[in-house]
mmCIF file of C-alpha atoms in Angstrom:
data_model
loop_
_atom_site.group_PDB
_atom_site.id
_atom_site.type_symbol
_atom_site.label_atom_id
_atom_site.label_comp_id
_atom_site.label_asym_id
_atom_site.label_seq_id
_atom_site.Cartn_x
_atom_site.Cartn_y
_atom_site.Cartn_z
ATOM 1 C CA UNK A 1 2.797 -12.488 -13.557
ATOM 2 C CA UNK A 2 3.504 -10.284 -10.556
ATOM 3 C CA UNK A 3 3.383 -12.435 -7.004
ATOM 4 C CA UNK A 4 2.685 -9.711 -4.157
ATOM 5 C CA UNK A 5 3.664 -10.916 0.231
ATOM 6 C CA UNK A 6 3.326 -7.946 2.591
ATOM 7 C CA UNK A 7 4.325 -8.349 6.031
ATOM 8 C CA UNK A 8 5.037 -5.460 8.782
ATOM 9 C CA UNK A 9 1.448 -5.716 10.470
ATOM 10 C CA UNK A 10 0.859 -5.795 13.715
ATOM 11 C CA UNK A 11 -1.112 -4.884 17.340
ATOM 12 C CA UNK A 12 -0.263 -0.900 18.208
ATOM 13 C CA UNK A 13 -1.379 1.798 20.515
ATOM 14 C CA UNK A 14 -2.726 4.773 19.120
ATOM 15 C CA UNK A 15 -0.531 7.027 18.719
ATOM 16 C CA UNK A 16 2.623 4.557 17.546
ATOM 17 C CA UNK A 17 4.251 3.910 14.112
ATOM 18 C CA UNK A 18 4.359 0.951 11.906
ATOM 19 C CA UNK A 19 6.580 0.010 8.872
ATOM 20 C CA UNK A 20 4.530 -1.985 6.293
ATOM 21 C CA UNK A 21 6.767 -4.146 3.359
ATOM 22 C CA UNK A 22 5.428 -5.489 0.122
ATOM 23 C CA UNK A 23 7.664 -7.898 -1.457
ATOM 24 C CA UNK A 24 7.062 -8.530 -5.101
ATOM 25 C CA UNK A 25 8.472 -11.262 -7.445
ATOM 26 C CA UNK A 26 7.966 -12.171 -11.045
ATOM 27 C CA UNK A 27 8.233 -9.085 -13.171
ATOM 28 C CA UNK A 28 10.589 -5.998 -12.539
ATOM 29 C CA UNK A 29 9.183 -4.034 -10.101
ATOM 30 C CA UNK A 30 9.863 -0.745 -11.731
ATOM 31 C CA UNK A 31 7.838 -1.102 -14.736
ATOM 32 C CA UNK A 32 4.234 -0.853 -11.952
ATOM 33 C CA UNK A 33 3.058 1.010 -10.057
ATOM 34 C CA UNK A 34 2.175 0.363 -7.021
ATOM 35 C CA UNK A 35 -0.421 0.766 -4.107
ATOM 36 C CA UNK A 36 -1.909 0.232 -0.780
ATOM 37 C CA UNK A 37 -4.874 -0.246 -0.188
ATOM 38 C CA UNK A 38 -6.646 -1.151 3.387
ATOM 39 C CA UNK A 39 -10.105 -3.045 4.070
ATOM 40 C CA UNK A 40 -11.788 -2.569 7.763
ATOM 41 C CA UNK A 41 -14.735 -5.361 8.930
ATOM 42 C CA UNK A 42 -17.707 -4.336 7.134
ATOM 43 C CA UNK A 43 -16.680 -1.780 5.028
ATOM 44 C CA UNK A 44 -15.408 -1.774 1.303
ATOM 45 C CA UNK A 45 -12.101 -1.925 0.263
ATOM 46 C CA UNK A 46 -10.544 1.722 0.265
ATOM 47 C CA UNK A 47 -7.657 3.217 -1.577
ATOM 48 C CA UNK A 48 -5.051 4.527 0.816
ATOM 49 C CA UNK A 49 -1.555 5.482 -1.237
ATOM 50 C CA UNK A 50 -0.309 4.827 -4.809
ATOM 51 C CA UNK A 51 3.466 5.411 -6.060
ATOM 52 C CA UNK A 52 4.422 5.580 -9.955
ATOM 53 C CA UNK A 53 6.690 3.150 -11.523
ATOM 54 C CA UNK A 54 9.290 5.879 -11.325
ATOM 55 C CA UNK A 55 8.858 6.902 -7.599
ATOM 56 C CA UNK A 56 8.558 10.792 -8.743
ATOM 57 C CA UNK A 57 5.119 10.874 -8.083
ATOM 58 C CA UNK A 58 2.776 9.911 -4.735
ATOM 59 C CA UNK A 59 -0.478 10.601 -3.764
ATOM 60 C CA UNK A 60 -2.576 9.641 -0.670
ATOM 61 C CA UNK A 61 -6.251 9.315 0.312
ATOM 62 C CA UNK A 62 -7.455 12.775 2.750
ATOM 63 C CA UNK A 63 -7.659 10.530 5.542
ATOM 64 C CA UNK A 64 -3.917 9.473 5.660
ATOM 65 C CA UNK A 65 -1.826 12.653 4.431
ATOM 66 C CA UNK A 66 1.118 13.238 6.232
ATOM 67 C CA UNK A 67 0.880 10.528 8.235
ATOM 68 C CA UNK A 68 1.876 7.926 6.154
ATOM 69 C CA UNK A 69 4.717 7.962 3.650
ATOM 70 C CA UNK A 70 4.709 5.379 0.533
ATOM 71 C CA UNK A 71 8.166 4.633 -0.433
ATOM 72 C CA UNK A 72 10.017 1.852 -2.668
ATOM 73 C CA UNK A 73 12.963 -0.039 -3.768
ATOM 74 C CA UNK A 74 13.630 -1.338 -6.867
ATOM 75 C CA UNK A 75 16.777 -2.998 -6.557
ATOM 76 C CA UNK A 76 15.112 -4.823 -3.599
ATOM 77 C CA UNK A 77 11.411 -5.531 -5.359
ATOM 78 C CA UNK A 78 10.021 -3.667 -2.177
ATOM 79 C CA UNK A 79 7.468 -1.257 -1.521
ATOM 80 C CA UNK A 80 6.809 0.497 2.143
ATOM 81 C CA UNK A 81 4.085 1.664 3.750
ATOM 82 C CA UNK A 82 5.590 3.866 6.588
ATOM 83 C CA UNK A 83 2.695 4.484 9.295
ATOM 84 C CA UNK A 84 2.856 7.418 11.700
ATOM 85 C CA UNK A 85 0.433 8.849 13.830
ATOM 86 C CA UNK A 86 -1.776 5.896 13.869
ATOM 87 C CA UNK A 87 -5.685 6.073 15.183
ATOM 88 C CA UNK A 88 -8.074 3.257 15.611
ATOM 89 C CA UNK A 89 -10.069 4.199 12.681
ATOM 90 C CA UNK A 90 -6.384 3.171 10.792
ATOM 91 C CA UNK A 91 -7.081 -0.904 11.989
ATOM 92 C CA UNK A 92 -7.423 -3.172 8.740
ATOM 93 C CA UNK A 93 -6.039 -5.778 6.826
ATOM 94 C CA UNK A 94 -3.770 -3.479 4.245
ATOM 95 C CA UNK A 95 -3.222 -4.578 0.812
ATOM 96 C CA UNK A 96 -0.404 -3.797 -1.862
ATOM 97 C CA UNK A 97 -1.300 -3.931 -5.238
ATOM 98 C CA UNK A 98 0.492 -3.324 -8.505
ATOM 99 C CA UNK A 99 -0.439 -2.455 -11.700
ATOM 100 C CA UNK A 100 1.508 -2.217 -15.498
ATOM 101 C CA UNK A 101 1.349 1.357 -15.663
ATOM 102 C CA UNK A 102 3.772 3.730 -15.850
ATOM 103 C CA UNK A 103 1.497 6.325 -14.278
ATOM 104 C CA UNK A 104 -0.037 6.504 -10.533
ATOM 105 C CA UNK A 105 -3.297 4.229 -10.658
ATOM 106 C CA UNK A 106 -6.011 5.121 -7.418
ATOM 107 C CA UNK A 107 -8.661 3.407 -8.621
ATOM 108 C CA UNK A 108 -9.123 -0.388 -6.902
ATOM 109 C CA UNK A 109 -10.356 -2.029 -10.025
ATOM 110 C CA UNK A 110 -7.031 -0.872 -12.574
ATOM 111 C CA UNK A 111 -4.933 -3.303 -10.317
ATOM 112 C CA UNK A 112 -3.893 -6.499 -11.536
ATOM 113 C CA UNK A 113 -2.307 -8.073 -8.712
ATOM 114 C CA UNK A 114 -2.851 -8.400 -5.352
ATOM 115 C CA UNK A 115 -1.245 -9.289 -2.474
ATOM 116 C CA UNK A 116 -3.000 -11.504 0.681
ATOM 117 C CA UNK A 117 -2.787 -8.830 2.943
ATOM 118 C CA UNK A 118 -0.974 -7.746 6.608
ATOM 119 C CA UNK A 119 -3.627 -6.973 9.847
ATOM 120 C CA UNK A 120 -3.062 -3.801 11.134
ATOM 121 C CA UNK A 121 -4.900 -3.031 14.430
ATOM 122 C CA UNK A 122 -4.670 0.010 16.591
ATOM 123 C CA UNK A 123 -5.617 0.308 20.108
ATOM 124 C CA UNK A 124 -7.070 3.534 21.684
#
């Protein structure tokens, strides 16, 4: 069992920068990957960056590259979410998930754990 607490969230101007943190516990946190996803009011939950268990690899959805930069520590159980750049169309409650894969996982439904989430909201 993986047990996933993000924190980091917060009220911004567009425009500013925000450091999300996912804090896992249970089992090691190298041996998943991990994610973020984000969910706005209305609208389904999209996929926003993934990281493999190694940290070689990253990817990120169209809308975020190189803004955002996924990142993590092992030795701490941590995974970040830096946040650059940041538009309204960014404000959501963000997610971290993780998954027993040794590979980078995009797809929402491959995740086993979740964590309860971290509002995000950006002001224009």
């Amino acid at each position: 069992q993986v047990q996933l607490v993000e924190s980091g969230g917060g009220l911004v101007q567009a425009g500013g920068s925000l450091r999300l943190s996912c804090a896992a516990s249970g089992r090691t946190l190298s041996s998943y990957a991990m994610g973020w996803f984000r969910q706005a009011p209305g609208k389904e939950r999209e996929f926003v960056s993934a990281i493999s268990w190694s940290g070689v690899s990253t990817v990120y959805a169209d809308s975020v590259k190189g803004r955002f930069t996924i990142s993590r520590n092992n030795a701490k159980n941590t995974v970040y979410l830096q946040m650059n750049s940041l538009k309204p169309e960014d404000t959501a409650v963000y997610y971290c998930a993780s998954a027993p894969s040794r590979y980078i996982i995009t797809a929402r439904l491959e995740y086993n754990y979740w964590g309860q989430g971290t509002q995000v909201t950006v002001s224009s």
